[in-house]
């Protein structure tokens, strides 16, 4: 059995305001196996930060069961805090301190012995490409550098479970890619990552499993491939060496849109292995040779639009 780094069921949270109770999380279930990247994907206001705050013991849910790193977030909050690292949506970096001082301060908060703290700070500055900037005040850092320092600070205590709340929102594409590389390295070391994002591409790139959060509800959950298969628009593209094979294939399959110029046949498919196997079996039966084959699934944008009916809010 795989051990779960995060197990939550029936999470609910409302805030009371002038117009009454505003439901922010409306019964969320989560299961994140150790050593995996789980992405909570949703537009602004969906409830991502609220979820992270509950899982990381910053706020309490109104209802639901939550275990993080094997501990109950309500009864064993200190144990949870000792086991996790959190990089919030809003930076924990002190702009008046240098990059190195920020890391040393964090080492102090984590009660690392002085020497060990300095050693850890040096390692992290190197790992996050901040050696040259180490002695400069963080206020002078670019957005990408500040995010890297923020994440480095989270790693001072070597947490095995890390929450990253929108780690690349507002970053330019290059800084975003750098951050993705860092996340991948952490995963290689076996760290579990709970990542929230508004970027479909980011979830697609990094996550083992993705949950789509919309207005406080999970509307779908699975691997990127599974989610893409939820909606139509996918197809298998077959390429042939000559027009006669293309025609024969069209006839044998009884479906598909031929492109005589490209010598391809586009066959509708949900991307499942079953359908692909069927297509290949039919062509094989008729001894029709294929030159190339590719499977096209719709992207996550399509999924979100189909499932929610609104995607403008998502980047
Ligand atoms: N402390 C609070 N008081 C009242 N409403 C809140 C509070 N925190 C969050 N909300 C509301 O909950 C909803 C979800 O917020 P949040 O979890 O920050 O979403 P996300 O991180 O996905 O953008 C929003 O409508 C937000 O206004
Ligand atoms: Mg947020």
mmCIF file with all atom_site columns, N, CA, C and O in Angstrom, residues 250-298:
data_model
loop_
_atom_site.group_PDB
_atom_site.id
_atom_site.type_symbol
_atom_site.label_atom_id
_atom_site.label_alt_id
_atom_site.label_comp_id
_atom_site.label_asym_id
_atom_site.label_entity_id
_atom_site.label_seq_id
_atom_site.pdbx_PDB_ins_code
_atom_site.Cartn_x
_atom_site.Cartn_y
_atom_site.Cartn_z
_atom_site.occupancy
_atom_site.B_iso_or_equiv
_atom_site.pdbx_formal_charge
_atom_site.auth_seq_id
_atom_site.auth_comp_id
_atom_site.auth_asym_id
_atom_site.auth_atom_id
_atom_site.pdbx_PDB_model_num
ATOM 1   N N  . UNK A 1 250 ? -9.229  4.031  -44.949 1.00 0.00 ? 250 UNK A N  1
ATOM 2   C CA . UNK A 1 250 ? -10.491 4.744  -44.749 1.00 0.00 ? 250 UNK A CA 1
ATOM 3   C C  . UNK A 1 250 ? -11.667 3.767  -44.899 1.00 0.00 ? 250 UNK A C  1
ATOM 4   O O  . UNK A 1 250 ? -12.613 3.780  -44.113 1.00 0.00 ? 250 UNK A O  1
ATOM 5   N N  . UNK A 1 251 ? -11.570 2.932  -45.897 1.00 0.00 ? 251 UNK A N  1
ATOM 6   C CA . UNK A 1 251 ? -12.608 1.955  -46.193 1.00 0.00 ? 251 UNK A CA 1
ATOM 7   C C  . UNK A 1 251 ? -12.697 0.896  -45.087 1.00 0.00 ? 251 UNK A C  1
ATOM 8   O O  . UNK A 1 251 ? -13.774 0.564  -44.602 1.00 0.00 ? 251 UNK A O  1
ATOM 9   N N  . UNK A 1 252 ? -11.550 0.381  -44.706 1.00 0.00 ? 252 UNK A N  1
ATOM 10  C CA . UNK A 1 252 ? -11.507 -0.691 -43.712 1.00 0.00 ? 252 UNK A CA 1
ATOM 11  C C  . UNK A 1 252 ? -12.027 -0.214 -42.359 1.00 0.00 ? 252 UNK A C  1
ATOM 12  O O  . UNK A 1 252 ? -12.764 -0.928 -41.676 1.00 0.00 ? 252 UNK A O  1
ATOM 13  N N  . UNK A 1 253 ? -11.657 1.017  -41.976 1.00 0.00 ? 253 UNK A N  1
ATOM 14  C CA . UNK A 1 253 ? -12.055 1.522  -40.661 1.00 0.00 ? 253 UNK A CA 1
ATOM 15  C C  . UNK A 1 253 ? -13.489 2.042  -40.660 1.00 0.00 ? 253 UNK A C  1
ATOM 16  O O  . UNK A 1 253 ? -14.169 2.021  -39.641 1.00 0.00 ? 253 UNK A O  1
ATOM 17  N N  . UNK A 1 254 ? -13.931 2.532  -41.820 1.00 0.00 ? 254 UNK A N  1
ATOM 18  C CA . UNK A 1 254 ? -15.289 3.062  -41.907 1.00 0.00 ? 254 UNK A CA 1
ATOM 19  C C  . UNK A 1 254 ? -15.467 4.413  -41.237 1.00 0.00 ? 254 UNK A C  1
ATOM 20  O O  . UNK A 1 254 ? -16.562 4.951  -41.198 1.00 0.00 ? 254 UNK A O  1
ATOM 21  N N  . UNK A 1 255 ? -14.399 4.968  -40.665 1.00 0.00 ? 255 UNK A N  1
ATOM 22  C CA . UNK A 1 255 ? -14.458 6.314  -40.075 1.00 0.00 ? 255 UNK A CA 1
ATOM 23  C C  . UNK A 1 255 ? -13.172 7.050  -40.395 1.00 0.00 ? 255 UNK A C  1
ATOM 24  O O  . UNK A 1 255 ? -12.200 6.463  -40.857 1.00 0.00 ? 255 UNK A O  1
ATOM 25  N N  . UNK A 1 256 ? -13.181 8.361  -40.113 1.00 0.00 ? 256 UNK A N  1
ATOM 26  C CA . UNK A 1 256 ? -11.944 9.120  -40.236 1.00 0.00 ? 256 UNK A CA 1
ATOM 27  C C  . UNK A 1 256 ? -11.998 10.141 -41.349 1.00 0.00 ? 256 UNK A C  1
ATOM 28  O O  . UNK A 1 256 ? -12.739 9.987  -42.313 1.00 0.00 ? 256 UNK A O  1
ATOM 29  N N  . UNK A 1 257 ? -11.208 11.201 -41.173 1.00 0.00 ? 257 UNK A N  1
ATOM 30  C CA . UNK A 1 257 ? -11.122 12.259 -42.165 1.00 0.00 ? 257 UNK A CA 1
ATOM 31  C C  . UNK A 1 257 ? -9.789  12.145 -42.889 1.00 0.00 ? 257 UNK A C  1
ATOM 32  O O  . UNK A 1 257 ? -8.734  12.319 -42.278 1.00 0.00 ? 257 UNK A O  1
ATOM 33  N N  . UNK A 1 258 ? -9.845  11.819 -44.212 1.00 0.00 ? 258 UNK A N  1
ATOM 34  C CA . UNK A 1 258 ? -8.579  11.689 -44.936 1.00 0.00 ? 258 UNK A CA 1
ATOM 35  C C  . UNK A 1 258 ? -8.045  13.042 -45.384 1.00 0.00 ? 258 UNK A C  1
ATOM 36  O O  . UNK A 1 258 ? -8.813  13.960 -45.641 1.00 0.00 ? 258 UNK A O  1
ATOM 37  N N  . UNK A 1 259 ? -6.731  13.161 -45.439 1.00 0.00 ? 259 UNK A N  1
ATOM 38  C CA . UNK A 1 259 ? -6.073  14.322 -46.021 1.00 0.00 ? 259 UNK A CA 1
ATOM 39  C C  . UNK A 1 259 ? -5.143  13.791 -47.114 1.00 0.00 ? 259 UNK A C  1
ATOM 40  O O  . UNK A 1 259 ? -4.038  13.326 -46.833 1.00 0.00 ? 259 UNK A O  1
ATOM 41  N N  . UNK A 1 260 ? -5.628  13.831 -48.395 1.00 0.00 ? 260 UNK A N  1
ATOM 42  C CA . UNK A 1 260 ? -4.876  13.225 -49.489 1.00 0.00 ? 260 UNK A CA 1
ATOM 43  C C  . UNK A 1 260 ? -3.504  13.867 -49.698 1.00 0.00 ? 260 UNK A C  1
ATOM 44  O O  . UNK A 1 260 ? -2.555  13.189 -50.108 1.00 0.00 ? 260 UNK A O  1
ATOM 45  N N  . UNK A 1 261 ? -3.386  15.167 -49.405 1.00 0.00 ? 261 UNK A N  1
ATOM 46  C CA . UNK A 1 261 ? -2.102  15.861 -49.541 1.00 0.00 ? 261 UNK A CA 1
ATOM 47  C C  . UNK A 1 261 ? -1.064  15.298 -48.576 1.00 0.00 ? 261 UNK A C  1
ATOM 48  O O  . UNK A 1 261 ? 0.030   14.918 -48.964 1.00 0.00 ? 261 UNK A O  1
ATOM 49  N N  . UNK A 1 262 ? -1.473  15.259 -47.299 1.00 0.00 ? 262 UNK A N  1
ATOM 50  C CA . UNK A 1 262 ? -0.543  14.827 -46.248 1.00 0.00 ? 262 UNK A CA 1
ATOM 51  C C  . UNK A 1 262 ? -0.479  13.301 -46.132 1.00 0.00 ? 262 UNK A C  1
ATOM 52  O O  . UNK A 1 262 ? 0.348   12.776 -45.394 1.00 0.00 ? 262 UNK A O  1
ATOM 53  N N  . UNK A 1 263 ? -1.392  12.631 -46.867 1.00 0.00 ? 263 UNK A N  1
ATOM 54  C CA . UNK A 1 263 ? -1.492  11.163 -46.791 1.00 0.00 ? 263 UNK A CA 1
ATOM 55  C C  . UNK A 1 263 ? -1.806  10.687 -45.371 1.00 0.00 ? 263 UNK A C  1
ATOM 56  O O  . UNK A 1 263 ? -1.273  9.696  -44.889 1.00 0.00 ? 263 UNK A O  1
ATOM 57  N N  . UNK A 1 264 ? -2.663  11.462 -44.694 1.00 0.00 ? 264 UNK A N  1
ATOM 58  C CA . UNK A 1 264 ? -3.021  11.094 -43.322 1.00 0.00 ? 264 UNK A CA 1
ATOM 59  C C  . UNK A 1 264 ? -4.516  10.830 -43.204 1.00 0.00 ? 264 UNK A C  1
ATOM 60  O O  . UNK A 1 264 ? -5.329  11.323 -43.992 1.00 0.00 ? 264 UNK A O  1
ATOM 61  N N  . UNK A 1 265 ? -4.845  10.046 -42.182 1.00 0.00 ? 265 UNK A N  1
ATOM 62  C CA . UNK A 1 265 ? -6.229  9.789  -41.837 1.00 0.00 ? 265 UNK A CA 1
ATOM 63  C C  . UNK A 1 265 ? -6.405  10.119 -40.357 1.00 0.00 ? 265 UNK A C  1
ATOM 64  O O  . UNK A 1 265 ? -5.673  9.605  -39.511 1.00 0.00 ? 265 UNK A O  1
ATOM 65  N N  . UNK A 1 266 ? -7.353  11.011 -40.094 1.00 0.00 ? 266 UNK A N  1
ATOM 66  C CA . UNK A 1 266 ? -7.598  11.413 -38.711 1.00 0.00 ? 266 UNK A CA 1
ATOM 67  C C  . UNK A 1 266 ? -8.795  10.649 -38.168 1.00 0.00 ? 266 UNK A C  1
ATOM 68  O O  . UNK A 1 266 ? -9.916  10.857 -38.610 1.00 0.00 ? 266 UNK A O  1
ATOM 69  N N  . UNK A 1 267 ? -8.541  9.759  -37.218 1.00 0.00 ? 267 UNK A N  1
ATOM 70  C CA . UNK A 1 267 ? -9.602  8.913  -36.664 1.00 0.00 ? 267 UNK A CA 1
ATOM 71  C C  . UNK A 1 267 ? -9.969  9.388  -35.270 1.00 0.00 ? 267 UNK A C  1
ATOM 72  O O  . UNK A 1 267 ? -9.102  9.490  -34.405 1.00 0.00 ? 267 UNK A O  1
ATOM 73  N N  . UNK A 1 268 ? -11.252 9.704  -35.033 1.00 0.00 ? 268 UNK A N  1
ATOM 74  C CA . UNK A 1 268 ? -11.656 10.167 -33.698 1.00 0.00 ? 268 UNK A CA 1
ATOM 75  C C  . UNK A 1 268 ? -11.339 9.103  -32.650 1.00 0.00 ? 268 UNK A C  1
ATOM 76  O O  . UNK A 1 268 ? -11.507 7.912  -32.917 1.00 0.00 ? 268 UNK A O  1
ATOM 77  N N  . UNK A 1 269 ? -10.880 9.546  -31.478 1.00 0.00 ? 269 UNK A N  1
ATOM 78  C CA . UNK A 1 269 ? -10.515 8.593  -30.434 1.00 0.00 ? 269 UNK A CA 1
ATOM 79  C C  . UNK A 1 269 ? -10.493 9.301  -29.094 1.00 0.00 ? 269 UNK A C  1
ATOM 80  O O  . UNK A 1 269 ? -10.229 10.502 -29.023 1.00 0.00 ? 269 UNK A O  1
ATOM 81  N N  . UNK A 1 270 ? -10.781 8.540  -28.051 1.00 0.00 ? 270 UNK A N  1
ATOM 82  C CA . UNK A 1 270 ? -10.685 9.127  -26.713 1.00 0.00 ? 270 UNK A CA 1
ATOM 83  C C  . UNK A 1 270 ? -9.260  9.004  -26.172 1.00 0.00 ? 270 UNK A C  1
ATOM 84  O O  . UNK A 1 270 ? -8.986  9.331  -25.035 1.00 0.00 ? 270 UNK A O  1
ATOM 85  N N  . UNK A 1 271 ? -8.354  8.532  -27.015 1.00 0.00 ? 271 UNK A N  1
ATOM 86  C CA . UNK A 1 271 ? -6.963  8.396  -26.601 1.00 0.00 ? 271 UNK A CA 1
ATOM 87  C C  . UNK A 1 271 ? -6.686  7.135  -25.800 1.00 0.00 ? 271 UNK A C  1
ATOM 88  O O  . UNK A 1 271 ? -5.557  6.898  -25.392 1.00 0.00 ? 271 UNK A O  1
ATOM 89  N N  . UNK A 1 272 ? -7.717  6.322  -25.580 1.00 0.00 ? 272 UNK A N  1
ATOM 90  C CA . UNK A 1 272 ? -7.510  5.123  -24.773 1.00 0.00 ? 272 UNK A CA 1
ATOM 91  C C  . UNK A 1 272 ? -6.788  4.045  -25.571 1.00 0.00 ? 272 UNK A C  1
ATOM 92  O O  . UNK A 1 272 ? -6.865  3.989  -26.799 1.00 0.00 ? 272 UNK A O  1
ATOM 93  N N  . UNK A 1 273 ? -6.091  3.195  -24.852 1.00 0.00 ? 273 UNK A N  1
ATOM 94  C CA . UNK A 1 273 ? -5.344  2.103  -25.479 1.00 0.00 ? 273 UNK A CA 1
ATOM 95  C C  . UNK A 1 273 ? -6.295  1.177  -26.238 1.00 0.00 ? 273 UNK A C  1
ATOM 96  O O  . UNK A 1 273 ? -5.965  0.658  -27.304 1.00 0.00 ? 273 UNK A O  1
ATOM 97  N N  . UNK A 1 274 ? -7.493  0.997  -25.689 1.00 0.00 ? 274 UNK A N  1
ATOM 98  C CA . UNK A 1 274 ? -8.471  0.100  -26.289 1.00 0.00 ? 274 UNK A CA 1
ATOM 99  C C  . UNK A 1 274 ? -8.800  0.511  -27.731 1.00 0.00 ? 274 UNK A C  1
ATOM 100 O O  . UNK A 1 274 ? -8.759  -0.310 -28.653 1.00 0.00 ? 274 UNK A O  1
ATOM 101 N N  . UNK A 1 275 ? -9.076  1.796  -27.911 1.00 0.00 ? 275 UNK A N  1
ATOM 102 C CA . UNK A 1 275 ? -9.434  2.286  -29.242 1.00 0.00 ? 275 UNK A CA 1
ATOM 103 C C  . UNK A 1 275 ? -8.245  2.172  -30.209 1.00 0.00 ? 275 UNK A C  1
ATOM 104 O O  . UNK A 1 275 ? -8.400  1.769  -31.356 1.00 0.00 ? 275 UNK A O  1
ATOM 105 N N  . UNK A 1 276 ? -7.070  2.543  -29.707 1.00 0.00 ? 276 UNK A N  1
ATOM 106 C CA . UNK A 1 276 ? -5.877  2.473  -30.560 1.00 0.00 ? 276 UNK A CA 1
ATOM 107 C C  . UNK A 1 276 ? -5.633  1.038  -31.010 1.00 0.00 ? 276 UNK A C  1
ATOM 108 O O  . UNK A 1 276 ? -5.331  0.762  -32.169 1.00 0.00 ? 276 UNK A O  1
ATOM 109 N N  . UNK A 1 277 ? -5.819  0.117  -30.068 1.00 0.00 ? 277 UNK A N  1
ATOM 110 C CA . UNK A 1 277 ? -5.615  -1.306 -30.381 1.00 0.00 ? 277 UNK A CA 1
ATOM 111 C C  . UNK A 1 277 ? -6.605  -1.755 -31.459 1.00 0.00 ? 277 UNK A C  1
ATOM 112 O O  . UNK A 1 277 ? -6.246  -2.481 -32.383 1.00 0.00 ? 277 UNK A O  1
ATOM 113 N N  . UNK A 1 278 ? -7.854  -1.296 -31.334 1.00 0.00 ? 278 UNK A N  1
ATOM 114 C CA . UNK A 1 278 ? -8.883  -1.647 -32.328 1.00 0.00 ? 278 UNK A CA 1
ATOM 115 C C  . UNK A 1 278 ? -8.482  -1.171 -33.725 1.00 0.00 ? 278 UNK A C  1
ATOM 116 O O  . UNK A 1 278 ? -8.567  -1.927 -34.692 1.00 0.00 ? 278 UNK A O  1
ATOM 117 N N  . UNK A 1 279 ? -8.040  0.082  -33.779 1.00 0.00 ? 279 UNK A N  1
ATOM 118 C CA . UNK A 1 279 ? -7.649  0.657  -35.062 1.00 0.00 ? 279 UNK A CA 1
ATOM 119 C C  . UNK A 1 279 ? -6.526  -0.171 -35.687 1.00 0.00 ? 279 UNK A C  1
ATOM 120 O O  . UNK A 1 279 ? -6.580  -0.556 -36.874 1.00 0.00 ? 279 UNK A O  1
ATOM 121 N N  . UNK A 1 280 ? -5.521  -0.479 -34.875 1.00 0.00 ? 280 UNK A N  1
ATOM 122 C CA . UNK A 1 280 ? -4.382  -1.240 -35.387 1.00 0.00 ? 280 UNK A CA 1
ATOM 123 C C  . UNK A 1 280 ? -4.803  -2.640 -35.823 1.00 0.00 ? 280 UNK A C  1
ATOM 124 O O  . UNK A 1 280 ? -4.330  -3.152 -36.848 1.00 0.00 ? 280 UNK A O  1
ATOM 125 N N  . UNK A 1 281 ? -5.732  -3.237 -35.067 1.00 0.00 ? 281 UNK A N  1
ATOM 126 C CA . UNK A 1 281 ? -6.169  -4.596 -35.396 1.00 0.00 ? 281 UNK A CA 1
ATOM 127 C C  . UNK A 1 281 ? -6.860  -4.629 -36.757 1.00 0.00 ? 281 UNK A C  1
ATOM 128 O O  . UNK A 1 281 ? -6.606  -5.511 -37.582 1.00 0.00 ? 281 UNK A O  1
ATOM 129 N N  . UNK A 1 282 ? -7.724  -3.634 -37.003 1.00 0.00 ? 282 UNK A N  1
ATOM 130 C CA . UNK A 1 282 ? -8.440  -3.578 -38.282 1.00 0.00 ? 282 UNK A CA 1
ATOM 131 C C  . UNK A 1 282 ? -7.465  -3.418 -39.445 1.00 0.00 ? 282 UNK A C  1
ATOM 132 O O  . UNK A 1 282 ? -7.564  -4.119 -40.455 1.00 0.00 ? 282 UNK A O  1
ATOM 133 N N  . UNK A 1 283 ? -6.507  -2.504 -39.282 1.00 0.00 ? 283 UNK A N  1
ATOM 134 C CA . UNK A 1 283 ? -5.542  -2.280 -40.366 1.00 0.00 ? 283 UNK A CA 1
ATOM 135 C C  . UNK A 1 283 ? -4.685  -3.526 -40.597 1.00 0.00 ? 283 UNK A C  1
ATOM 136 O O  . UNK A 1 283 ? -4.375  -3.880 -41.729 1.00 0.00 ? 283 UNK A O  1
ATOM 137 N N  . UNK A 1 284 ? -4.357  -4.184 -39.514 1.00 0.00 ? 284 UNK A N  1
ATOM 138 C CA . UNK A 1 284 ? -3.557  -5.401 -39.593 1.00 0.00 ? 284 UNK A CA 1
ATOM 139 C C  . UNK A 1 284 ? -4.314  -6.496 -40.346 1.00 0.00 ? 284 UNK A C  1
ATOM 140 O O  . UNK A 1 284 ? -3.757  -7.173 -41.219 1.00 0.00 ? 284 UNK A O  1
ATOM 141 N N  . UNK A 1 285 ? -5.591  -6.642 -39.996 1.00 0.00 ? 285 UNK A N  1
ATOM 142 C CA . UNK A 1 285 ? -6.462  -7.621 -40.651 1.00 0.00 ? 285 UNK A CA 1
ATOM 143 C C  . UNK A 1 285 ? -6.461  -7.443 -42.165 1.00 0.00 ? 285 UNK A C  1
ATOM 144 O O  . UNK A 1 285 ? -6.500  -8.406 -42.931 1.00 0.00 ? 285 UNK A O  1
ATOM 145 N N  . UNK A 1 286 ? -6.447  -6.156 -42.581 1.00 0.00 ? 286 UNK A N  1
ATOM 146 C CA . UNK A 1 286 ? -6.473  -5.850 -44.008 1.00 0.00 ? 286 UNK A CA 1
ATOM 147 C C  . UNK A 1 286 ? -5.075  -5.684 -44.594 1.00 0.00 ? 286 UNK A C  1
ATOM 148 O O  . UNK A 1 286 ? -4.937  -5.215 -45.721 1.00 0.00 ? 286 UNK A O  1
ATOM 149 N N  . UNK A 1 287 ? -4.081  -6.029 -43.825 1.00 0.00 ? 287 UNK A N  1
ATOM 150 C CA . UNK A 1 287 ? -2.678  -5.922 -44.252 1.00 0.00 ? 287 UNK A CA 1
ATOM 151 C C  . UNK A 1 287 ? -2.338  -4.537 -44.799 1.00 0.00 ? 287 UNK A C  1
ATOM 152 O O  . UNK A 1 287 ? -1.634  -4.408 -45.804 1.00 0.00 ? 287 UNK A O  1
ATOM 153 N N  . UNK A 1 288 ? -2.860  -3.514 -44.121 1.00 0.00 ? 288 UNK A N  1
ATOM 154 C CA . UNK A 1 288 ? -2.547  -2.139 -44.547 1.00 0.00 ? 288 UNK A CA 1
ATOM 155 C C  . UNK A 1 288 ? -1.424  -1.609 -43.659 1.00 0.00 ? 288 UNK A C  1
ATOM 156 O O  . UNK A 1 288 ? -1.570  -1.541 -42.439 1.00 0.00 ? 288 UNK A O  1
ATOM 157 N N  . UNK A 1 289 ? -0.325  -1.241 -44.303 1.00 0.00 ? 289 UNK A N  1
ATOM 158 C CA . UNK A 1 289 ? 0.822   -0.772 -43.530 1.00 0.00 ? 289 UNK A CA 1
ATOM 159 C C  . UNK A 1 289 ? 0.682   0.705  -43.184 1.00 0.00 ? 289 UNK A C  1
ATOM 160 O O  . UNK A 1 289 ? 0.268   1.506  -44.018 1.00 0.00 ? 289 UNK A O  1
ATOM 161 N N  . UNK A 1 290 ? 1.081   1.054  -41.948 1.00 0.00 ? 290 UNK A N  1
ATOM 162 C CA . UNK A 1 290 ? 1.071   2.462  -41.522 1.00 0.00 ? 290 UNK A CA 1
ATOM 163 C C  . UNK A 1 290 ? 2.509   2.952  -41.489 1.00 0.00 ? 290 UNK A C  1
ATOM 164 O O  . UNK A 1 290 ? 3.405   2.229  -41.066 1.00 0.00 ? 290 UNK A O  1
ATOM 165 N N  . UNK A 1 291 ? 2.708   4.192  -41.964 1.00 0.00 ? 291 UNK A N  1
ATOM 166 C CA . UNK A 1 291 ? 4.040   4.784  -41.903 1.00 0.00 ? 291 UNK A CA 1
ATOM 167 C C  . UNK A 1 291 ? 4.325   5.360  -40.529 1.00 0.00 ? 291 UNK A C  1
ATOM 168 O O  . UNK A 1 291 ? 5.373   5.143  -39.950 1.00 0.00 ? 291 UNK A O  1
ATOM 169 N N  . UNK A 1 292 ? 3.340   6.143  -40.037 1.00 0.00 ? 292 UNK A N  1
ATOM 170 C CA . UNK A 1 292 ? 3.499   6.801  -38.742 1.00 0.00 ? 292 UNK A CA 1
ATOM 171 C C  . UNK A 1 292 ? 2.161   6.844  -38.054 1.00 0.00 ? 292 UNK A C  1
ATOM 172 O O  . UNK A 1 292 ? 1.123   6.844  -38.708 1.00 0.00 ? 292 UNK A O  1
ATOM 173 N N  . UNK A 1 293 ? 2.210   6.878  -36.735 1.00 0.00 ? 293 UNK A N  1
ATOM 174 C CA . UNK A 1 293 ? 0.969   7.027  -35.989 1.00 0.00 ? 293 UNK A CA 1
ATOM 175 C C  . UNK A 1 293 ? 1.201   7.954  -34.803 1.00 0.00 ? 293 UNK A C  1
ATOM 176 O O  . UNK A 1 293 ? 2.232   7.856  -34.129 1.00 0.00 ? 293 UNK A O  1
ATOM 177 N N  . UNK A 1 294 ? 0.278   8.876  -34.546 1.00 0.00 ? 294 UNK A N  1
ATOM 178 C CA . UNK A 1 294 ? 0.396   9.704  -33.346 1.00 0.00 ? 294 UNK A CA 1
ATOM 179 C C  . UNK A 1 294 ? -0.983  9.852  -32.706 1.00 0.00 ? 294 UNK A C  1
ATOM 180 O O  . UNK A 1 294 ? -1.999  9.827  -33.390 1.00 0.00 ? 294 UNK A O  1
ATOM 181 N N  . UNK A 1 295 ? -0.960  9.977  -31.380 1.00 0.00 ? 295 UNK A N  1
ATOM 182 C CA . UNK A 1 295 ? -2.205  10.099 -30.633 1.00 0.00 ? 295 UNK A CA 1
ATOM 183 C C  . UNK A 1 295 ? -2.328  11.537 -30.141 1.00 0.00 ? 295 UNK A C  1
ATOM 184 O O  . UNK A 1 295 ? -1.401  12.063 -29.537 1.00 0.00 ? 295 UNK A O  1
ATOM 185 N N  . UNK A 1 296 ? -3.436  12.164 -30.439 1.00 0.00 ? 296 UNK A N  1
ATOM 186 C CA . UNK A 1 296 ? -3.637  13.555 -30.030 1.00 0.00 ? 296 UNK A CA 1
ATOM 187 C C  . UNK A 1 296 ? -4.763  13.648 -29.020 1.00 0.00 ? 296 UNK A C  1
ATOM 188 O O  . UNK A 1 296 ? -5.881  13.229 -29.291 1.00 0.00 ? 296 UNK A O  1
ATOM 189 N N  . UNK A 1 297 ? -4.428  14.189 -27.845 1.00 0.00 ? 297 UNK A N  1
ATOM 190 C CA . UNK A 1 297 ? -5.471  14.396 -26.840 1.00 0.00 ? 297 UNK A CA 1
ATOM 191 C C  . UNK A 1 297 ? -5.669  15.890 -26.679 1.00 0.00 ? 297 UNK A C  1
ATOM 192 O O  . UNK A 1 297 ? -4.743  16.666 -26.866 1.00 0.00 ? 297 UNK A O  1
ATOM 193 N N  . UNK A 1 298 ? -6.880  16.294 -26.313 1.00 0.00 ? 298 UNK A N  1
ATOM 194 C CA . UNK A 1 298 ? -7.131  17.723 -26.108 1.00 0.00 ? 298 UNK A CA 1
ATOM 195 C C  . UNK A 1 298 ? -6.285  18.205 -24.925 1.00 0.00 ? 298 UNK A C  1
ATOM 196 O O  . UNK A 1 298 ? -5.890  17.392 -24.095 1.00 0.00 ? 298 UNK A O  1
#
